[in-house]
PDB file of C-alpha atoms in Angstrom:
ATOM      1  CA  PRO A   1     180.758 182.589 200.794  1.00 48.00           C
ATOM      2  CA  ALA A   2     182.637 184.134 197.933  1.00 48.00           C
ATOM      3  CA  PRO A   3     185.949 182.444 197.105  1.00 42.00           C
ATOM      4  CA  ALA A   4     189.082 183.718 198.817  1.00 44.00           C
ATOM      5  CA  GLY A   5     191.324 185.312 196.200  1.00 44.00           C
ATOM      6  CA  LEU A   6     188.891 185.665 193.320  1.00 42.00           C
ATOM      7  CA  PRO A   7     190.546 184.845 189.989  1.00 38.00           C
ATOM      8  CA  GLY A   8     191.140 187.783 187.657  1.00 39.00           C
ATOM      9  CA  GLU A   9     192.937 188.786 184.500  1.00 38.00           C
ATOM     10  CA  PRO A  10     195.529 191.541 184.068  1.00 39.00           C
ATOM     11  CA  ASP A  11     194.436 191.888 180.449  1.00 39.00           C
ATOM     12  CA  PRO A  12     191.334 190.690 178.576  1.00 39.00           C
ATOM     13  CA  GLU A  13     193.526 188.925 176.002  1.00 37.00           C
ATOM     14  CA  GLU A  14     195.982 187.376 178.470  1.00 36.00           C
ATOM     15  CA  ALA A  15     195.553 183.717 179.383  1.00 36.00           C
ATOM     16  CA  VAL A  16     195.675 182.666 183.070  1.00 42.00           C
ATOM     17  CA  SER A  17     196.990 179.383 184.472  1.00 43.00           C
ATOM     18  CA  ASP A  18     194.621 177.173 186.487  1.00 45.00           C
ATOM     19  CA  ASP A  19     197.370 175.655 188.667  1.00 47.00           C
ATOM     20  CA  SER A  20     195.587 175.229 192.035  1.00 47.00           C
ATOM     21  CA  SER A  21     198.911 174.790 193.857  1.00 46.00           C
ATOM     22  CA  ARG A  22     199.516 178.518 193.329  1.00 48.00           C
ATOM     23  CA  HIS A  23     196.330 179.333 195.281  1.00 45.00           C
ATOM     24  CA  GLY A  24     196.676 177.202 198.416  1.00 55.00           C
ATOM     25  CA  GLY A  25     194.849 174.293 196.777  1.00 54.00           C
ATOM     26  CA  ARG A  26     191.752 176.349 195.925  1.00 50.00           C
ATOM     27  CA  VAL A  27     189.862 175.205 192.834  1.00 50.00           C
ATOM     28  CA  ARG A  28     187.977 177.504 190.482  1.00 48.00           C
ATOM     29  CA  GLY A  29     184.185 177.379 190.699  1.00 52.00           C
ATOM     30  CA  PHE A  30     184.095 177.618 186.891  1.00 51.00           C
ATOM     31  CA  PRO A  31     186.711 177.037 184.178  1.00 55.00           C
ATOM     32  CA  HIS A  32     188.789 179.996 183.057  1.00 53.00           C
ATOM     33  CA  GLU A  33     188.136 181.300 179.556  1.00 68.00           C
ATOM     34  CA  ARG A  34     189.855 184.211 177.877  1.00 73.00           C
ATOM     35  CA  GLY A  35     187.727 187.358 178.135  1.00 85.00           C
ATOM     36  CA  ASN A  36     185.730 186.098 181.142  1.00 94.00           C
ATOM     37  CA  TRP A  37     186.102 188.149 184.337  1.00 97.00           C
ATOM     38  CA  ALA A  38     185.136 186.732 187.739  1.00 97.00           C
ATOM     39  CA  THR A  39     182.882 189.342 189.365  1.00 98.00           C
ATOM     40  CA  HIS A  40     181.645 189.765 192.931  1.00 98.00           C
ATOM     41  CA  VAL A  41     179.627 192.477 194.755  1.00 98.00           C
ATOM     42  CA  TYR A  42     180.260 192.889 198.485  1.00 98.00           C
ATOM     43  CA  LEU A  43     180.531 195.132 201.534  1.00 98.00           C
ATOM     44  CA  PRO A  44     184.202 195.543 202.565  1.00 98.00           C
ATOM     45  CA  TYR A  45     185.139 195.291 206.254  1.00 97.00           C
ATOM     46  CA  ILE A  46     188.347 196.993 207.391  1.00 95.00           C
ATOM     47  CA  ALA A  47     189.703 194.997 210.325  1.00 95.00           C
ATOM     48  CA  GLN A  48     190.764 196.849 213.476  1.00 92.00           C
ATOM     49  CA  GLU A  49     193.645 195.641 215.654  1.00 95.00           C
ATOM     50  CA  GLU A  50     191.183 194.289 218.238  1.00 96.00           C
ATOM     51  CA  PHE A  51     189.355 192.327 215.541  1.00 97.00           C
ATOM     52  CA  LEU A  52     192.633 190.708 214.474  1.00 97.00           C
ATOM     53  CA  GLU A  53     193.262 189.752 218.120  1.00 97.00           C
ATOM     54  CA  LEU A  54     189.855 188.060 218.237  1.00 98.00           C
ATOM     55  CA  LEU A  55     190.578 186.359 214.913  1.00 98.00           C
ATOM     56  CA  GLU A  56     193.891 185.007 216.246  1.00 98.00           C
ATOM     57  CA  LEU A  57     192.134 183.499 219.281  1.00 98.00           C
ATOM     58  CA  LEU A  58     189.464 181.874 217.123  1.00 98.00           C
ATOM     59  CA  VAL A  59     191.854 180.441 214.530  1.00 98.00           C
ATOM     60  CA  SER A  60     194.229 179.157 217.208  1.00 98.00           C
ATOM     61  CA  ARG A  61     191.387 177.267 218.922  1.00 98.00           C
ATOM     62  CA  ALA A  62     189.928 175.965 215.653  1.00 98.00           C
ATOM     63  CA  ARG A  63     193.326 174.638 214.524  1.00 98.00           C
ATOM     64  CA  SER A  64     193.220 172.136 217.375  1.00 98.00           C
ATOM     65  CA  TYR A  65     190.402 170.530 215.342  1.00 98.00           C
ATOM     66  CA  VAL A  66     191.581 171.372 211.792  1.00 98.00           C
ATOM     67  CA  PRO A  67     195.342 172.160 211.668  1.00 98.00           C
ATOM     68  CA  SER A  68     195.207 173.260 208.001  1.00 97.00           C
ATOM     69  CA  LEU A  69     192.870 176.188 208.746  1.00 98.00           C
ATOM     70  CA  ALA A  70     194.127 179.523 207.375  1.00 98.00           C
ATOM     71  CA  ALA A  71     192.995 182.985 208.499  1.00 98.00           C
ATOM     72  CA  MET A  72     191.482 185.261 205.882  1.00 98.00           C
ATOM     73  CA  GLU A  73     193.661 188.236 204.929  1.00 96.00           C
ATOM     74  CA  GLU A  74     190.762 190.467 203.819  1.00 97.00           C
ATOM     75  CA  PHE A  75     187.192 190.580 205.096  1.00 98.00           C
ATOM     76  CA  HIS A  76     183.865 191.286 203.475  1.00 98.00           C
ATOM     77  CA  LEU A  77     180.170 190.473 203.459  1.00 98.00           C
ATOM     78  CA  SER A  78     178.923 189.150 200.107  1.00 98.00           C
ATOM     79  CA  LEU A  79     175.938 190.641 198.270  1.00 98.00           C
ATOM     80  CA  SER A  80     176.311 188.390 195.229  1.00 98.00           C
ATOM     81  CA  GLN A  81     177.713 185.078 194.182  1.00 96.00           C
ATOM     82  CA  CYS A  82     180.898 185.053 192.126  1.00 95.00           C
ATOM     83  CA  VAL A  83     179.633 185.360 188.543  1.00 97.00           C
ATOM     84  CA  VAL A  84     181.262 185.565 185.111  1.00 97.00           C
ATOM     85  CA  LEU A  85     181.199 188.832 183.145  1.00 96.00           C
ATOM     86  CA  ARG A  86     182.447 189.250 179.609  1.00 96.00           C
ATOM     87  CA  TYR A  87     184.977 192.070 179.384  1.00 95.00           C
ATOM     88  CA  HIS A  88     182.696 194.362 177.359  1.00 95.00           C
ATOM     89  CA  TRP A  89     179.903 193.951 179.954  1.00 96.00           C
ATOM     90  CA  ILE A  90     181.912 195.400 182.853  1.00 97.00           C
ATOM     91  CA  GLU A  91     181.258 199.088 182.164  1.00 97.00           C
ATOM     92  CA  PRO A  92     177.454 198.782 181.689  1.00 98.00           C
ATOM     93  CA  PHE A  93     177.232 196.374 184.641  1.00 98.00           C
ATOM     94  CA  VAL A  94     178.991 198.851 186.958  1.00 98.00           C
ATOM     95  CA  ARG A  95     176.914 201.743 185.620  1.00 98.00           C
ATOM     96  CA  SER A  96     173.697 199.860 186.372  1.00 98.00           C
ATOM     97  CA  LEU A  97     174.921 198.990 189.867  1.00 98.00           C
ATOM     98  CA  ARG A  98     175.773 202.625 190.547  1.00 98.00           C
ATOM     99  CA  GLU A  99     172.290 203.769 189.496  1.00 98.00           C
ATOM    100  CA  ARG A 100     170.467 201.172 191.593  1.00 98.00           C
ATOM    101  CA  LEU A 101     172.566 201.672 194.737  1.00 97.00           C
ATOM    102  CA  ALA A 102     172.693 205.483 194.677  1.00 97.00           C
ATOM    103  CA  ALA A 103     169.771 205.967 197.102  1.00 95.00           C
ATOM    104  CA  PHE A 104     171.041 203.716 199.911  1.00 97.00           C
ATOM    105  CA  HIS A 105     172.189 205.153 203.231  1.00 97.00           C
ATOM    106  CA  ARG A 106     174.849 203.915 205.644  1.00 97.00           C
ATOM    107  CA  PHE A 107     173.595 201.423 208.193  1.00 97.00           C
ATOM    108  CA  PHE A 108     174.711 199.164 211.036  1.00 97.00           C
ATOM    109  CA  CYS A 109     174.553 195.433 211.417  1.00 97.00           C
ATOM    110  CA  VAL A 110     175.761 193.015 214.099  1.00 98.00           C
ATOM    111  CA  ALA A 111     177.830 189.975 213.053  1.00 98.00           C
ATOM    112  CA  ASP A 112     178.438 187.947 216.196  1.00 97.00           C
ATOM    113  CA  GLN A 113     177.251 184.359 215.588  1.00 98.00           C
ATOM    114  CA  VAL A 114     179.984 181.846 214.702  1.00 98.00           C
ATOM    115  CA  LYS A 115     178.930 179.499 211.907  1.00 98.00           C
ATOM    116  CA  VAL A 116     180.568 176.933 209.617  1.00 98.00           C
ATOM    117  CA  TYR A 117     180.038 177.095 205.846  1.00 98.00           C
ATOM    118  CA  THR A 118     181.077 175.162 202.767  1.00 96.00           C
ATOM    119  CA  ASN A 119     181.092 176.446 199.207  1.00 93.00           C
ATOM    120  CA  GLN A 120     178.648 174.978 196.690  1.00 89.00           C
ATOM    121  CA  ASN A 121     180.933 172.281 195.313  1.00 92.00           C
ATOM    122  CA  LYS A 122     182.235 171.349 198.802  1.00 94.00           C
ATOM    123  CA  THR A 123     185.871 172.074 197.923  1.00 96.00           C
ATOM    124  CA  ARG A 124     186.366 174.542 200.785  1.00 98.00           C
ATOM    125  CA  THR A 125     185.132 175.044 204.336  1.00 98.00           C
ATOM    126  CA  PHE A 126     184.857 178.416 206.078  1.00 98.00           C
ATOM    127  CA  ILE A 127     184.376 179.724 209.598  1.00 98.00           C
ATOM    128  CA  GLY A 128     182.335 182.926 209.552  1.00 98.00           C
ATOM    129  CA  LEU A 129     180.526 185.432 211.735  1.00 98.00           C
ATOM    130  CA  GLU A 130     176.840 185.433 210.811  1.00 98.00           C
ATOM    131  CA  VAL A 131     174.743 188.605 210.948  1.00 98.00           C
ATOM    132  CA  SER A 132     172.229 188.658 213.810  1.00 97.00           C
ATOM    133  CA  ALA A 133     170.904 192.217 213.253  1.00 97.00           C
ATOM    134  CA  GLY A 134     170.654 194.276 210.065  1.00 96.00           C
ATOM    135  CA  HIS A 135     169.302 191.450 207.908  1.00 96.00           C
ATOM    136  CA  PHE A 136     166.487 193.547 206.411  1.00 96.00           C
ATOM    137  CA  GLN A 137     168.812 196.266 205.071  1.00 97.00           C
ATOM    138  CA  LEU A 138     171.094 193.628 203.566  1.00 98.00           C
ATOM    139  CA  LEU A 139     168.150 191.977 201.802  1.00 98.00           C
ATOM    140  CA  GLU A 140     167.206 195.354 200.318  1.00 98.00           C
ATOM    141  CA  LEU A 141     170.725 195.737 198.909  1.00 98.00           C
ATOM    142  CA  VAL A 142     170.705 192.198 197.535  1.00 98.00           C
ATOM    143  CA  SER A 143     167.378 192.879 195.815  1.00 98.00           C
ATOM    144  CA  GLU A 144     168.950 195.752 193.860  1.00 98.00           C
ATOM    145  CA  VAL A 145     172.114 193.790 193.053  1.00 98.00           C
ATOM    146  CA  ASP A 146     169.956 190.864 191.899  1.00 98.00           C
ATOM    147  CA  GLY A 147     168.108 193.251 189.591  1.00 98.00           C
ATOM    148  CA  VAL A 148     171.390 194.127 187.872  1.00 98.00           C
ATOM    149  CA  LEU A 149     172.412 190.459 187.628  1.00 98.00           C
ATOM    150  CA  GLU A 150     169.076 189.637 185.996  1.00 98.00           C
ATOM    151  CA  GLU A 151     169.665 192.375 183.395  1.00 97.00           C
ATOM    152  CA  PHE A 152     172.771 190.451 182.299  1.00 97.00           C
ATOM    153  CA  ASP A 153     171.168 186.996 182.658  1.00 97.00           C
ATOM    154  CA  LEU A 154     173.517 186.080 185.520  1.00 98.00           C
ATOM    155  CA  PRO A 155     172.773 183.963 188.634  1.00 97.00           C
ATOM    156  CA  THR A 156     171.208 185.923 191.490  1.00 98.00           C
ATOM    157  CA  PHE A 157     172.086 185.553 195.179  1.00 98.00           C
ATOM    158  CA  TYR A 158     170.921 182.686 197.376  1.00 94.00           C
ATOM    159  CA  LYS A 159     167.179 182.629 198.124  1.00 92.00           C
ATOM    160  CA  ASP A 160     167.571 182.566 201.922  1.00 93.00           C
ATOM    161  CA  PRO A 161     171.067 183.983 202.448  1.00 96.00           C
ATOM    162  CA  SER A 162     173.093 183.601 205.621  1.00 97.00           C
ATOM    163  CA  PHE A 163     174.909 186.941 205.590  1.00 98.00           C
ATOM    164  CA  HIS A 164     178.334 186.592 207.164  1.00 98.00           C
ATOM    165  CA  ILE A 165     181.968 187.669 207.266  1.00 98.00           C
ATOM    166  CA  SER A 166     184.351 184.780 206.580  1.00 98.00           C
ATOM    167  CA  LEU A 167     187.222 184.536 209.079  1.00 98.00           C
ATOM    168  CA  ALA A 168     189.175 181.431 208.080  1.00 98.00           C
ATOM    169  CA  TRP A 169     189.124 178.645 205.500  1.00 98.00           C
ATOM    170  CA  CYS A 170     190.573 175.272 204.576  1.00 98.00           C
ATOM    171  CA  VAL A 171     190.535 173.015 201.541  1.00 98.00           C
ATOM    172  CA  GLY A 172     187.884 170.273 201.428  1.00 97.00           C
ATOM    173  CA  ASP A 173     184.659 169.687 203.343  1.00 98.00           C
ATOM    174  CA  LEU A 174     185.799 169.583 206.975  1.00 98.00           C
ATOM    175  CA  SER A 175     182.581 170.991 208.407  1.00 98.00           C
ATOM    176  CA  GLY A 176     182.059 167.851 210.493  1.00 97.00           C
ATOM    177  CA  ARG A 177     185.239 168.561 212.480  1.00 98.00           C
ATOM    178  CA  LEU A 178     184.409 172.236 213.038  1.00 98.00           C
ATOM    179  CA  GLU A 179     180.778 171.895 214.066  1.00 97.00           C
ATOM    180  CA  GLY A 180     179.691 170.657 217.490  1.00 96.00           C
ATOM    181  CA  PRO A 181     182.247 171.128 220.304  1.00 98.00           C
ATOM    182  CA  CYS A 182     184.575 173.315 218.200  1.00 98.00           C
ATOM    183  CA  LEU A 183     181.769 175.670 217.165  1.00 98.00           C
ATOM    184  CA  ARG A 184     180.581 176.016 220.767  1.00 98.00           C
ATOM    185  CA  GLU A 185     184.105 176.841 221.934  1.00 98.00           C
ATOM    186  CA  LEU A 186     184.476 179.476 219.225  1.00 98.00           C
ATOM    187  CA  GLN A 187     181.160 181.071 220.149  1.00 98.00           C
ATOM    188  CA  ASP A 188     182.257 181.191 223.808  1.00 98.00           C
ATOM    189  CA  ILE A 189     185.414 183.062 222.741  1.00 98.00           C
ATOM    190  CA  VAL A 190     183.349 185.620 220.801  1.00 98.00           C
ATOM    191  CA  ASP A 191     180.831 186.053 223.633  1.00 97.00           C
ATOM    192  CA  GLY A 192     183.594 186.495 226.206  1.00 97.00           C
ATOM    193  CA  PHE A 193     185.866 188.795 224.197  1.00 96.00           C
ATOM    194  CA  GLU A 194     186.058 192.172 225.914  1.00 92.00           C
ATOM    195  CA  GLU A 195     185.653 194.278 222.785  1.00 87.00           C
ATOM    196  CA  SER A 196     183.249 192.031 220.852  1.00 91.00           C
ATOM    197  CA  ALA A 197     180.057 194.076 221.392  1.00 90.00           C
ATOM    198  CA  PHE A 198     181.808 197.151 219.962  1.00 91.00           C
ATOM    199  CA  LEU A 199     183.831 195.360 217.274  1.00 93.00           C
ATOM    200  CA  LEU A 200     181.030 193.315 215.804  1.00 96.00           C
ATOM    201  CA  ARG A 201     178.552 196.174 215.466  1.00 97.00           C
ATOM    202  CA  ILE A 202     179.604 197.285 212.017  1.00 97.00           C
ATOM    203  CA  GLN A 203     178.685 200.421 210.097  1.00 97.00           C
ATOM    204  CA  TRP A 204     178.746 199.834 206.359  1.00 98.00           C
ATOM    205  CA  GLU A 205     179.893 202.886 204.411  1.00 97.00           C
ATOM    206  CA  GLN A 206     180.426 201.599 200.872  1.00 98.00           C
ATOM    207  CA  ILE A 207     179.714 198.755 198.488  1.00 98.00           C
ATOM    208  CA  ARG A 208     182.376 197.363 196.185  1.00 98.00           C
ATOM    209  CA  CYS A 209     182.398 195.369 192.996  1.00 98.00           C
ATOM    210  CA  LYS A 210     185.503 193.371 192.049  1.00 98.00           C
ATOM    211  CA  SER A 211     185.738 192.257 188.431  1.00 97.00           C
ATOM    212  CA  GLY A 212     188.977 190.481 187.616  1.00 95.00           C
ATOM    213  CA  ASN A 213     191.667 192.853 188.897  1.00 94.00           C
ATOM    214  CA  LYS A 214     189.402 195.926 188.745  1.00 96.00           C
ATOM    215  CA  TYR A 215     187.668 197.438 191.815  1.00 97.00           C
ATOM    216  CA  PHE A 216     184.676 199.781 191.771  1.00 98.00           C
ATOM    217  CA  SER A 217     183.305 201.593 194.863  1.00 98.00           C
ATOM    218  CA  PHE A 218     179.786 202.825 195.556  1.00 98.00           C
ATOM    219  CA  PRO A 219     179.663 205.062 198.666  1.00 97.00           C
ATOM    220  CA  LEU A 220     176.533 204.843 200.799  1.00 97.00           C
ATOM    221  CA  ARG A 221     174.895 208.198 201.608  1.00 94.00           C
TER     222      ARG A 221
END
């Protein structure tokens, strides 16, 4: 999963503090350097009121196992890892993305399988909804995004990705507490939620790239 609250810079020459206490205890995946912009490509998900009701049920139940769990405030499905772009690379990077993604059409996927994740350095744990249908279309998108990343000699996406929408997170590796009985209870809530079949069948309409504090949108046809 991409980090919650990706670090960014208001200005390419302005230094940024690495005080983790300002970010709920989150730790950067890489050290900040002036002129480096954290960059991430993803599909944005706009939460409906019913989705937030489901989220509240899930987080409330999961907090009986991990009290420090916090609900996500924004939702997305990642198509890249969080990578580092130099400031002068942003414009050509976005231009290349736009060219490669121009031919893609809108599509549906289903994200209805509760799963627990940790980030690569095990500093955070996430509860997410994994995609159970629409995997092929997502792999096609990732292939094009990977092509752009390779142009700039940046890390590509995971080889066998588990596409998902993160719902909640906590600091540290607490996956052991959330898996097993907790995970089964959360899946029961999703399966029994009245609106889940409608809510969790998602039509993707645009791709976004976030680089520092800049956002770029790529509408699907």
